[in-house]
CSV table of C-alpha atoms in Angstrom, one decimal:
chain,number,residue,atom,x,y,z
A,1,MET,CA,0.0,0.0,0.0
A,2,GLN,CA,1.3,3.4,-1.0
A,3,ILE,CA,1.2,5.5,2.2
A,4,HIS,CA,-0.2,9.0,1.6
A,5,GLN,CA,2.2,11.9,2.1
A,6,HIS,CA,1.1,15.4,3.1
A,7,PRO,CA,2.5,18.3,1.1
A,8,LEU,CA,5.9,19.4,2.4
A,9,TYR,CA,4.6,22.8,3.6
A,10,VAL,CA,1.9,21.1,5.6
A,11,LYS,CA,4.5,18.9,7.3
A,12,ILE,CA,6.8,21.8,8.1
A,13,CYS,CA,3.9,23.9,9.4
A,14,HIS,CA,2.6,21.0,11.5
A,15,TRP,CA,5.9,20.4,13.3
A,16,VAL,CA,6.7,24.1,13.7
A,17,ASN,CA,3.2,24.5,15.2
A,18,ALA,CA,3.7,21.5,17.5
A,19,LEU,CA,6.9,23.1,18.9
A,20,ALA,CA,5.3,26.5,19.1
A,21,ILE,CA,2.3,25.1,21.0
A,22,LEU,CA,4.6,23.2,23.4
A,23,LEU,CA,6.6,26.3,24.2
A,24,MET,CA,3.5,28.5,24.5
A,25,VAL,CA,1.6,26.1,26.7
A,26,THR,CA,4.5,25.3,29.1
A,27,SER,CA,5.6,28.9,29.4
A,28,GLY,CA,1.9,30.0,29.7
A,29,TRP,CA,1.4,27.6,32.6
A,30,ARG,CA,4.3,29.3,34.4
A,31,ILE,CA,2.8,32.7,33.8
A,32,TYR,CA,-0.6,31.4,35.0
A,33,ASN,CA,1.0,30.2,38.2
A,34,ALA,CA,2.2,33.8,39.1
A,35,SER,CA,-1.5,34.8,39.6
A,36,PRO,CA,-3.8,31.8,39.2
A,37,ILE,CA,-7.4,32.4,38.0
A,38,PHE,CA,-8.6,29.2,39.7
A,39,GLU,CA,-7.8,27.2,42.8
A,40,PHE,CA,-4.9,25.3,41.3
A,41,LYS,CA,-1.4,25.7,39.9
A,42,PHE,CA,0.4,23.8,37.2
A,43,PRO,CA,3.2,21.5,38.4
A,44,LYS,CA,6.5,23.4,38.1
A,45,MET,CA,8.2,20.6,36.3
A,46,LEU,CA,5.8,20.9,33.4
A,47,THR,CA,6.7,24.5,32.9
A,48,ILE,CA,9.6,26.4,31.2
A,49,GLY,CA,11.3,29.7,32.0
A,50,GLY,CA,12.3,29.0,35.6
A,51,TRP,CA,10.5,32.1,36.9
A,52,LEU,CA,7.8,34.6,35.7
A,53,GLY,CA,10.3,36.8,33.8
A,54,GLY,CA,11.8,33.8,32.0
A,55,ALA,CA,8.4,32.3,31.2
A,56,LEU,CA,7.3,35.7,29.8
A,57,GLN,CA,10.4,35.8,27.6
A,58,TRP,CA,9.7,32.4,26.2
A,59,HIS,CA,6.0,33.2,25.7
A,60,PHE,CA,6.7,36.5,23.9
A,61,ALA,CA,9.3,34.8,21.7
A,62,ALA,CA,7.3,31.7,20.8
A,63,MET,CA,4.3,33.8,20.0
A,64,TRP,CA,6.0,35.0,16.8
A,65,LEU,CA,6.7,31.4,15.8
A,66,LEU,CA,3.0,30.4,16.5
A,67,ALA,CA,1.5,33.5,14.7
A,68,ILE,CA,3.8,33.6,11.6
A,69,ASN,CA,3.7,29.9,11.1
A,70,GLY,CA,-0.1,29.8,11.6
A,71,LEU,CA,-0.6,32.7,9.2
A,72,ILE,CA,1.5,31.0,6.5
A,73,TYR,CA,-0.4,27.7,7.0
A,74,LEU,CA,-3.9,29.4,6.8
A,75,LEU,CA,-2.9,31.6,3.8
A,76,VAL,CA,-1.5,28.8,1.7
A,77,ASN,CA,-4.4,26.5,2.6
A,78,ILE,CA,-7.0,29.0,1.7
A,79,ILE,CA,-5.3,30.3,-1.5
A,80,SER,CA,-4.6,26.8,-2.8
A,81,GLY,CA,-8.1,25.6,-2.1
A,82,ARG,CA,-6.9,22.8,0.2
A,83,MET,CA,-8.9,24.2,3.1
A,84,TRP,CA,-12.2,23.6,1.2
A,85,SER,CA,-11.3,20.3,-0.4
A,86,LYS,CA,-9.8,18.8,2.8
A,87,PHE,CA,-11.9,20.1,5.6
A,88,LEU,CA,-15.2,21.2,4.1
A,89,PRO,CA,-18.1,20.7,3.9
A,90,ILE,CA,-19.0,19.0,7.1
A,91,ARG,CA,-22.6,17.6,7.0
A,92,PRO,CA,-24.2,17.2,10.5
A,93,LYS,CA,-25.7,13.8,9.5
A,94,GLN,CA,-22.3,12.5,8.4
A,95,LEU,CA,-20.6,13.9,11.5
A,96,LEU,CA,-23.0,12.0,13.8
A,97,ALA,CA,-22.6,8.8,11.8
A,98,ASP,CA,-18.8,9.1,11.8
A,99,PHE,CA,-18.7,10.0,15.5
A,100,ARG,CA,-20.7,6.9,16.3
A,101,ASP,CA,-18.3,4.8,14.2
A,102,ALA,CA,-15.3,6.4,15.9
A,103,LEU,CA,-16.6,5.6,19.4
A,104,MET,CA,-17.0,1.9,18.3
A,105,LEU,CA,-13.5,2.1,16.7
A,106,LYS,CA,-15.1,1.2,13.3
A,107,LEU,CA,-13.9,4.2,11.3
A,108,ASP,CA,-12.3,3.3,8.0
A,109,HIS,CA,-8.7,4.6,7.7
A,110,SER,CA,-7.7,2.8,4.5
A,111,ASN,CA,-7.6,6.1,2.7
A,112,LEU,CA,-5.7,8.7,4.7
A,113,GLN,CA,-6.2,11.3,1.9
A,114,ASN,CA,-9.8,11.9,2.8
A,115,TYR,CA,-10.7,13.0,6.3
A,116,ASN,CA,-13.9,11.7,7.8
A,117,ALA,CA,-16.4,14.3,9.3
A,118,VAL,CA,-15.1,13.8,12.8
A,119,GLN,CA,-11.5,14.5,11.7
A,120,LYS,CA,-12.6,17.5,9.6
A,121,SER,CA,-14.4,19.1,12.5
A,122,ALA,CA,-11.6,18.2,15.0
A,123,TYR,CA,-8.9,19.8,12.8
A,124,LEU,CA,-11.1,22.9,12.0
A,125,SER,CA,-11.8,23.2,15.8
A,126,ALA,CA,-8.1,23.1,16.6
A,127,MET,CA,-7.5,25.9,14.1
A,128,LEU,CA,-10.3,27.9,15.8
A,129,PHE,CA,-9.0,27.2,19.3
A,130,ILE,CA,-5.5,28.5,18.3
A,131,ILE,CA,-7.1,31.6,16.6
A,132,VAL,CA,-9.1,32.4,19.8
A,133,THR,CA,-6.1,31.9,22.0
A,134,VAL,CA,-4.0,34.3,19.8
A,135,LEU,CA,-6.8,36.9,19.8
A,136,SER,CA,-7.5,36.7,23.6
A,137,GLY,CA,-3.7,36.7,24.1
A,138,LEU,CA,-3.5,39.9,22.1
A,139,ALA,CA,-6.3,41.4,24.1
A,140,ILE,CA,-4.4,40.6,27.4
A,141,TRP,CA,-1.0,41.9,26.0
A,142,LYS,CA,-2.3,45.1,24.5
A,143,SER,CA,-5.6,45.8,26.2
A,144,VAL,CA,-5.2,49.6,25.6
A,145,GLN,CA,-4.0,49.4,22.0
A,146,PHE,CA,-6.7,47.0,20.9
A,147,PRO,CA,-9.9,48.2,22.4
A,148,LEU,CA,-12.2,46.4,20.1
A,149,LEU,CA,-10.5,43.1,20.8
A,150,ARG,CA,-10.6,43.8,24.5
A,151,GLU,CA,-14.4,44.5,24.4
A,152,LEU,CA,-14.9,41.4,22.2
A,153,MET,CA,-13.3,39.4,25.0
A,154,GLY,CA,-15.4,41.0,27.6
A,155,GLY,CA,-12.7,43.2,29.1
A,156,TYR,CA,-9.2,42.6,30.4
A,157,ASP,CA,-10.0,40.1,33.2
A,158,ASN,CA,-12.4,38.1,31.0
A,159,ALA,CA,-9.8,37.9,28.2
A,160,ARG,CA,-7.6,35.9,30.7
A,161,ILE,CA,-10.4,33.5,31.2
A,162,VAL,CA,-11.1,33.1,27.5
A,163,HIS,CA,-7.3,32.6,27.0
A,164,PHE,CA,-7.3,29.9,29.7
A,165,PHE,CA,-10.2,27.9,28.2
A,166,ALA,CA,-9.0,28.2,24.6
A,167,MET,CA,-5.6,26.9,25.9
A,168,SER,CA,-7.4,24.0,27.7
A,169,LEU,CA,-9.3,23.1,24.5
A,170,ILE,CA,-6.0,23.1,22.5
A,171,VAL,CA,-4.4,20.8,25.2
A,172,ALA,CA,-7.5,18.5,25.0
A,173,PHE,CA,-7.2,18.4,21.2
A,174,VAL,CA,-3.5,17.5,21.4
A,175,PHE,CA,-4.3,14.7,23.9
A,176,VAL,CA,-7.0,13.1,21.7
A,177,HIS,CA,-4.8,13.8,18.6
A,178,VAL,CA,-1.8,11.9,20.0
A,179,VAL,CA,-4.0,9.0,21.2
A,180,MET,CA,-5.5,8.7,17.7
A,181,VAL,CA,-2.1,8.8,16.1
A,182,THR,CA,-1.0,5.9,18.2
A,183,LEU,CA,-4.1,4.0,17.2
A,184,VAL,CA,-3.5,4.7,13.5
A,185,PRO,CA,0.3,5.0,13.2
A,186,GLU,CA,0.2,5.4,9.4
A,187,THR,CA,-1.0,9.0,10.0
A,188,LEU,CA,2.4,9.8,11.7
A,189,VAL,CA,4.2,8.4,8.6
A,190,ALA,CA,2.1,10.7,6.4
A,191,MET,CA,3.2,13.7,8.5
A,192,ILE,CA,6.9,12.7,8.7
A,193,GLY,CA,7.8,10.9,5.5
A,194,SER,CA,8.1,7.2,4.6
A,195,PHE,CA,11.1,5.4,6.0
A,196,LYS,CA,10.4,2.3,3.9
A,197,ARG,CA,13.0,3.1,1.4
A,198,ASN,CA,13.6,-0.5,0.5
A,199,LYS,CA,10.2,-0.7,-1.1
A,200,THR,CA,11.1,1.9,-3.6
A,201,ALA,CA,14.6,0.5,-4.2
A,202,GLY,CA,17.2,3.0,-5.2
A,203,ALA,CA,14.8,5.9,-5.4
A,204,LYS,CA,16.0,8.8,-3.3
A,205,SER,CA,13.8,11.7,-2.8
B,1,MET,CA,25.9,0.6,29.8
B,2,SER,CA,29.3,0.9,28.1
B,3,ASN,CA,28.9,4.6,27.5
B,4,ARG,CA,28.0,5.4,31.1
B,5,PRO,CA,31.3,7.0,32.1
B,6,LYS,CA,31.0,9.3,29.1
B,7,VAL,CA,27.6,10.4,30.2
B,8,GLU,CA,28.8,11.0,33.7
B,9,GLY,CA,31.7,13.1,32.4
B,10,VAL,CA,29.3,15.3,30.6
B,11,ASP,CA,27.1,15.6,33.6
B,12,THR,CA,29.9,16.6,35.9
B,13,LYS,CA,31.0,19.3,33.6
B,14,TYR,CA,27.4,20.6,33.3
B,15,VAL,CA,27.0,20.6,37.1
B,16,ILE,CA,30.3,22.5,37.6
B,17,LYS,CA,29.2,25.0,35.0
B,18,GLN,CA,25.9,25.4,36.8
B,19,VAL,CA,27.5,25.8,40.2
B,20,GLU,CA,29.8,28.5,38.9
B,21,LYS,CA,26.9,30.3,37.5
B,22,GLN,CA,24.9,30.1,40.7
B,23,LEU,CA,27.8,31.5,42.6
B,24,ASP,CA,28.1,34.4,40.2
B,25,SER,CA,25.1,36.4,41.3
B,26,ALA,CA,21.5,36.1,42.5
B,27,SER,CA,20.0,36.6,39.1
B,28,ARG,CA,22.2,33.8,37.7
B,29,ARG,CA,20.4,31.5,40.1
B,30,GLU,CA,17.1,32.1,38.3
B,31,PHE,CA,18.9,31.5,35.1
B,32,GLY,CA,20.2,28.2,36.2
B,33,LYS,CA,16.7,27.1,37.0
B,34,ARG,CA,15.6,28.2,33.6
B,35,ILE,CA,18.2,26.0,32.0
B,36,LEU,CA,17.1,23.0,33.9
B,37,SER,CA,13.6,23.4,32.5
B,38,LEU,CA,15.2,23.9,29.1
B,39,GLY,CA,16.9,20.6,29.5
B,40,THR,CA,13.6,18.9,30.0
B,41,LEU,CA,12.3,20.6,26.9
B,42,SER,CA,15.2,19.6,24.8
B,43,LEU,CA,14.5,16.0,25.8
B,44,LEU,CA,10.9,16.4,24.7
B,45,SER,CA,11.7,18.1,21.4
B,46,GLY,CA,14.6,15.9,20.6
B,47,CYS,CA,16.9,18.9,20.2
B,48,VAL,CA,20.3,19.2,21.7
B,49,LEU,CA,20.6,22.6,23.2
B,50,THR,CA,24.0,22.9,24.8
B,51,ASP,CA,24.9,26.6,24.5
B,52,ASP,CA,22.8,28.0,27.4
B,53,ASP,CA,24.1,31.6,27.0
B,54,SER,CA,23.1,31.8,23.4
B,55,ILE,CA,19.5,30.9,24.2
B,56,GLU,CA,19.5,33.5,26.9
B,57,LYS,CA,20.9,36.0,24.4
B,58,MET,CA,18.3,35.0,21.8
B,59,LEU,CA,15.4,35.5,24.2
B,60,MET,CA,16.8,38.9,25.3
B,61,SER,CA,17.2,40.1,21.7
B,62,VAL,CA,13.6,39.0,20.9
B,63,SER,CA,12.6,41.0,24.0
B,64,ARG,CA,14.4,44.1,22.6
B,65,TRP,CA,12.6,43.4,19.3
B,66,ASN,CA,9.3,43.3,21.2
B,67,ASP,CA,10.1,46.7,22.7
B,68,LYS,CA,10.4,48.1,19.2
B,69,VAL,CA,7.1,46.4,18.1
B,70,GLN,CA,5.3,47.9,21.1
B,71,GLY,CA,6.8,51.3,20.4
B,72,PHE,CA,5.4,51.0,16.9
B,73,LEU,CA,2.0,49.8,18.1
B,74,PHE,CA,1.7,52.6,20.8
B,75,ASP,CA,-0.9,55.1,19.8
B,76,PRO,CA,-0.6,58.3,21.9
B,77,ASN,CA,-4.3,59.0,21.2
B,78,LYS,CA,-5.6,55.7,22.6
B,79,MET,CA,-6.8,56.1,26.1
B,80,ALA,CA,-6.8,53.4,28.8
B,81,PRO,CA,-10.4,52.6,29.8
B,82,THR,CA,-11.7,54.6,32.7
B,83,TYR,CA,-14.3,53.3,35.2
B,84,PRO,CA,-17.0,54.6,37.6
B,85,GLU,CA,-15.8,55.0,41.2
B,86,SER,CA,-18.2,52.2,42.2
B,87,MET,CA,-15.9,49.8,40.5
B,88,ILE,CA,-12.8,50.7,42.5
B,89,THR,CA,-11.1,47.6,44.0
B,90,LYS,CA,-11.2,47.6,47.8
B,91,PRO,CA,-8.8,47.0,49.4
B,92,PHE,CA,-6.3,47.9,46.7
B,93,PRO,CA,-3.5,45.4,46.8
B,94,PHE,CA,0.0,46.4,48.0
B,95,ASN,CA,2.8,45.5,45.6
B,96,ALA,CA,6.6,45.9,45.7
B,97,TYR,CA,9.7,43.8,45.3
B,98,TYR,CA,9.7,43.4,49.1
B,99,GLY,CA,7.1,42.7,51.7
B,100,GLU,CA,4.7,45.1,53.4
B,101,ASP,CA,6.8,45.0,56.6
B,102,GLU,CA,9.7,46.7,54.7
B,103,ILE,CA,7.8,49.7,53.4
B,104,ARG,CA,10.0,52.8,53.2
B,105,VAL,CA,8.7,55.9,55.0
B,106,VAL,CA,9.7,59.1,53.4
B,107,ASP,CA,9.7,62.4,55.4
B,108,GLY,CA,7.4,64.8,53.5
B,109,ASP,CA,8.8,67.9,55.1
B,110,SER,CA,12.4,67.4,54.0
B,111,TYR,CA,11.4,65.7,50.8
B,112,LYS,CA,12.8,67.1,47.5
B,113,LEU,CA,12.2,65.9,44.0
B,114,GLU,CA,15.5,66.1,42.1
B,115,LEU,CA,15.6,66.6,38.3
B,116,SER,CA,18.6,65.8,36.1
B,117,GLY,CA,19.7,64.9,32.6
B,118,LEU,CA,18.2,66.6,29.5
B,119,ILE,CA,16.1,69.1,31.6
B,120,LYS,CA,16.6,72.9,31.4
B,121,GLU,CA,15.3,73.9,34.9
B,122,ARG,CA,16.8,71.4,37.3
B,123,LYS,CA,16.0,73.0,40.6
B,124,PRO,CA,14.5,70.5,43.1
B,125,TRP,CA,10.8,70.6,44.0
B,126,THR,CA,9.3,70.5,47.5
B,127,LEU,CA,6.0,68.7,48.1
B,128,THR,CA,4.3,72.1,48.7
B,129,GLN,CA,5.5,73.4,45.4
B,130,LEU,CA,4.3,70.3,43.6
B,131,ALA,CA,0.9,70.4,45.3
B,132,MET,CA,0.3,74.0,43.9
B,133,LEU,CA,0.5,72.7,40.3
B,134,PRO,CA,-2.8,71.9,38.5
B,135,GLN,CA,-4.1,68.5,39.5
B,136,THR,CA,-6.1,65.9,37.5
B,137,SER,CA,-7.5,62.5,38.5
B,138,GLN,CA,-8.3,59.2,36.9
B,139,VAL,CA,-10.0,55.9,37.7
B,140,THR,CA,-8.1,53.3,35.8
B,141,ARG,CA,-7.1,49.7,35.8
B,142,HIS,CA,-3.6,48.8,37.2
B,143,ILE,CA,-2.5,45.6,35.4
B,144,CYS,CA,0.2,43.6,37.1
B,145,VAL,CA,2.8,41.7,35.1
B,146,GLU,CA,1.6,38.6,37.1
B,147,GLY,CA,-1.8,38.9,35.5
B,148,TRP,CA,-4.0,40.3,38.2
B,149,SER,CA,-5.6,43.7,37.9
B,150,ALA,CA,-7.2,46.2,40.2
B,151,ILE,CA,-9.0,49.5,39.6
B,152,GLY,CA,-8.0,52.6,41.6
B,153,LYS,CA,-8.3,56.3,41.7
B,154,TRP,CA,-5.2,58.4,41.4
B,155,GLY,CA,-4.8,62.2,41.5
B,156,GLY,CA,-1.8,64.4,40.5
B,157,ILE,CA,-0.1,66.4,37.9
B,158,ARG,CA,-0.3,65.5,34.2
B,159,PHE,CA,3.2,64.3,33.5
B,160,SER,CA,3.5,65.9,30.1
B,161,ASP,CA,2.6,69.3,31.7
B,162,PHE,CA,5.3,68.8,34.2
B,163,LEU,CA,7.9,67.8,31.7
B,164,ASN,CA,7.1,70.8,29.4
B,165,MET,CA,7.1,73.1,32.4
B,166,VAL,CA,10.6,72.2,33.6
B,167,GLY,CA,11.9,72.3,30.0
B,168,ALA,CA,12.6,68.6,29.5
B,169,ASP,CA,13.9,67.6,26.1
B,170,THR,CA,10.8,65.8,24.8
B,171,THR,CA,12.7,64.6,21.7
B,172,ALA,CA,14.9,62.5,24.0
B,173,LYS,CA,14.3,58.7,24.2
B,174,TYR,CA,13.8,57.9,27.8
B,175,VAL,CA,12.6,59.2,31.1
B,176,GLY,CA,14.1,57.5,34.1
B,177,PHE,CA,13.0,57.3,37.8
B,178,LYS,CA,15.0,56.8,41.0
B,179,CYS,CA,13.1,55.9,44.1
B,180,ALA,CA,13.5,56.1,47.9
B,181,ASP,CA,13.1,52.3,48.2
B,182,ASP,CA,16.1,51.8,45.7
B,183,TYR,CA,13.7,50.8,43.0
B,184,TYR,CA,14.4,52.3,39.6
B,185,THR,CA,12.7,52.1,36.2
B,186,SER,CA,12.4,54.0,32.9
B,187,ILE,CA,9.9,54.6,30.2
B,188,ASP,CA,9.9,55.8,26.6
B,189,MET,CA,9.2,59.5,25.9
B,190,PRO,CA,5.9,58.9,23.9
B,191,SER,CA,4.4,57.0,26.8
B,192,ALA,CA,5.7,59.7,29.2
B,193,LEU,CA,3.8,62.3,27.2
B,194,HIS,CA,0.6,60.3,27.0
B,195,ALA,CA,-2.4,62.3,28.4
B,196,GLN,CA,-3.1,59.8,31.2
B,197,THR,CA,0.5,59.6,32.5
B,198,GLN,CA,0.4,61.2,35.9
B,199,LEU,CA,2.8,62.4,38.5
B,200,THR,CA,0.7,61.1,41.4
B,201,MET,CA,0.2,62.7,44.8
B,202,SER,CA,-3.1,61.2,45.9
B,203,PHE,CA,-4.9,57.8,46.0
B,204,ALA,CA,-8.6,57.5,46.5
B,205,ASP,CA,-8.9,61.3,47.1
B,206,GLU,CA,-6.4,61.2,49.9
B,207,THR,CA,-2.7,62.0,50.2
B,208,LEU,CA,-0.7,58.9,49.0
B,209,SER,CA,-0.3,56.5,51.9
B,210,LYS,CA,3.1,54.9,52.5
B,211,GLU,CA,1.8,51.7,50.9
B,212,TYR,CA,1.0,53.4,47.6
B,213,GLY,CA,4.2,55.4,47.3
B,214,PHE,CA,4.2,58.6,49.5
B,215,PRO,CA,5.0,61.2,48.6
B,216,LEU,CA,5.2,60.8,44.8
B,217,LYS,CA,4.5,58.0,42.3
B,218,LEU,CA,4.1,57.7,38.6
B,219,ARG,CA,0.7,56.4,37.4
B,220,ILE,CA,0.9,55.2,33.8
B,221,PRO,CA,-2.2,53.2,32.8
B,222,THR,CA,-0.8,52.4,29.4
B,223,LYS,CA,1.9,50.2,31.0
B,224,LEU,CA,2.1,47.3,33.4
B,225,GLY,CA,2.2,47.9,37.2
B,226,PHE,CA,6.0,47.6,37.6
B,227,LYS,CA,6.4,50.5,35.2
B,228,ASN,CA,4.6,52.7,37.8
B,229,PRO,CA,7.4,53.6,40.3
B,230,LYS,CA,6.6,54.7,43.8
B,231,TYR,CA,8.5,56.9,46.3
B,232,ILE,CA,10.1,58.8,43.4
B,233,THR,CA,13.0,61.0,44.4
B,234,GLU,CA,14.6,61.8,41.1
B,235,ILE,CA,13.4,62.1,37.5
B,236,TYR,CA,15.9,62.3,34.6
B,237,VAL,CA,15.7,62.5,30.8
B,238,THR,CA,18.3,60.7,28.8
B,239,ASN,CA,19.1,59.1,25.4
B,240,ASP,CA,21.0,56.3,27.1
B,241,TYR,CA,19.0,53.2,27.9
B,242,PRO,CA,18.5,53.3,31.7
B,243,GLY,CA,16.9,49.8,32.2
B,244,GLY,CA,15.1,49.1,35.5
B,245,TYR,CA,15.1,46.9,38.6
B,246,TRP,CA,12.9,44.2,37.0
B,247,GLU,CA,13.8,45.0,33.4
B,248,ASP,CA,17.5,44.2,34.2
B,249,GLN,CA,16.4,40.8,35.4
B,250,GLY,CA,14.5,39.9,32.3
B,251,TYR,CA,11.0,41.6,32.4
B,252,ASN,CA,10.2,43.2,29.0
B,253,TRP,CA,11.3,46.8,29.2
B,254,PHE,CA,8.4,48.5,27.2
B,255,SER,CA,5.7,46.4,28.9
B,256,GLY,CA,2.9,48.5,27.4
B,257,SER,CA,-0.8,47.6,27.7
């Protein structure tokens, strides 16, 4: 079976995004710990930066990676038409049927090129969560300079809560995403590249 | 198993390097902790990050770049939101780089505000003289770098009026502050000239208490809390980057809201 390969720019954007999310979340948890919104703190060992100032440096450096990489991904996807052909449309009836099949581990993964409705909505949701996190983050960072964004988020304090829950949804997505990849390992190959060189003897690419 | 001695060798060198750093200075201690976290990260990402100082330098240069971006984004005509007095946070939190038991008490009678640097009229100001200048007030949100925020009412002299009155060179880059509690910080000139930036003498319609910076503080609602120095004893204007107490340890210098 020829394993499907994602376009190179998708692979690069995916892994840059994975690194950016890792840096943003682990530094963000450290920043959260400086003034927790809820009755808990994140374990120090899961955070980076060492102290608030260090975590802020990481957060405000990795944000460029996240934002620029995300913009490139969205722009190329939209302009090339990949966004519509890969992720849309999602029909509610199909989504329900696929979701039922997914819960019973009956989804067909023989063709990795075409996403089922559950995948489509999950990947689109992940994009949405990241966009909301970036926008609420901007509202927190620049609450005076971006008044519209600040009001859209319900004010400065509320923007922190939006930022927190959008982060939580991203982390939840990553968790499910990684579980799914372990269940269907071919998807990881599609995102890295095929190592089965012996099957295409001599061909180097 | 066979390569264990080699691994131990690397570890020892690493540990010695860390210890040397930790002996260097207090701020180095934090840096060491940071690198430990970074080690965890490098394991996760599969990268081998060995040059600790280059990462530190990289993060600092991104922070300087972020200063520039924020300077570019800063719009002098955008006002920080103001609130009705019913929304004032009570009690308003005390905040400093030390605990409440170490609050410095400044004697108002002998107090003098010193001026230096690129300022024409550098004679010191007494509290009585400052109190005779036109006063304004504002109910704005104080946003701490830690994330919490609190709404308060501050009264005092519009800072741009004061700077113009003493003949400060408003084309200079920075305004610096020295404080009675050994705190120091600095801001960019455009933010200093913002209409809401205030040389504050009162809090909640009363003379500043010692908790909130008696006799003089800077209230600047377009910047984070640590850019609002208390117990100010000297103001200077300069083109040489003056840094600040927290800024020198790694907090972003511009820190604008």
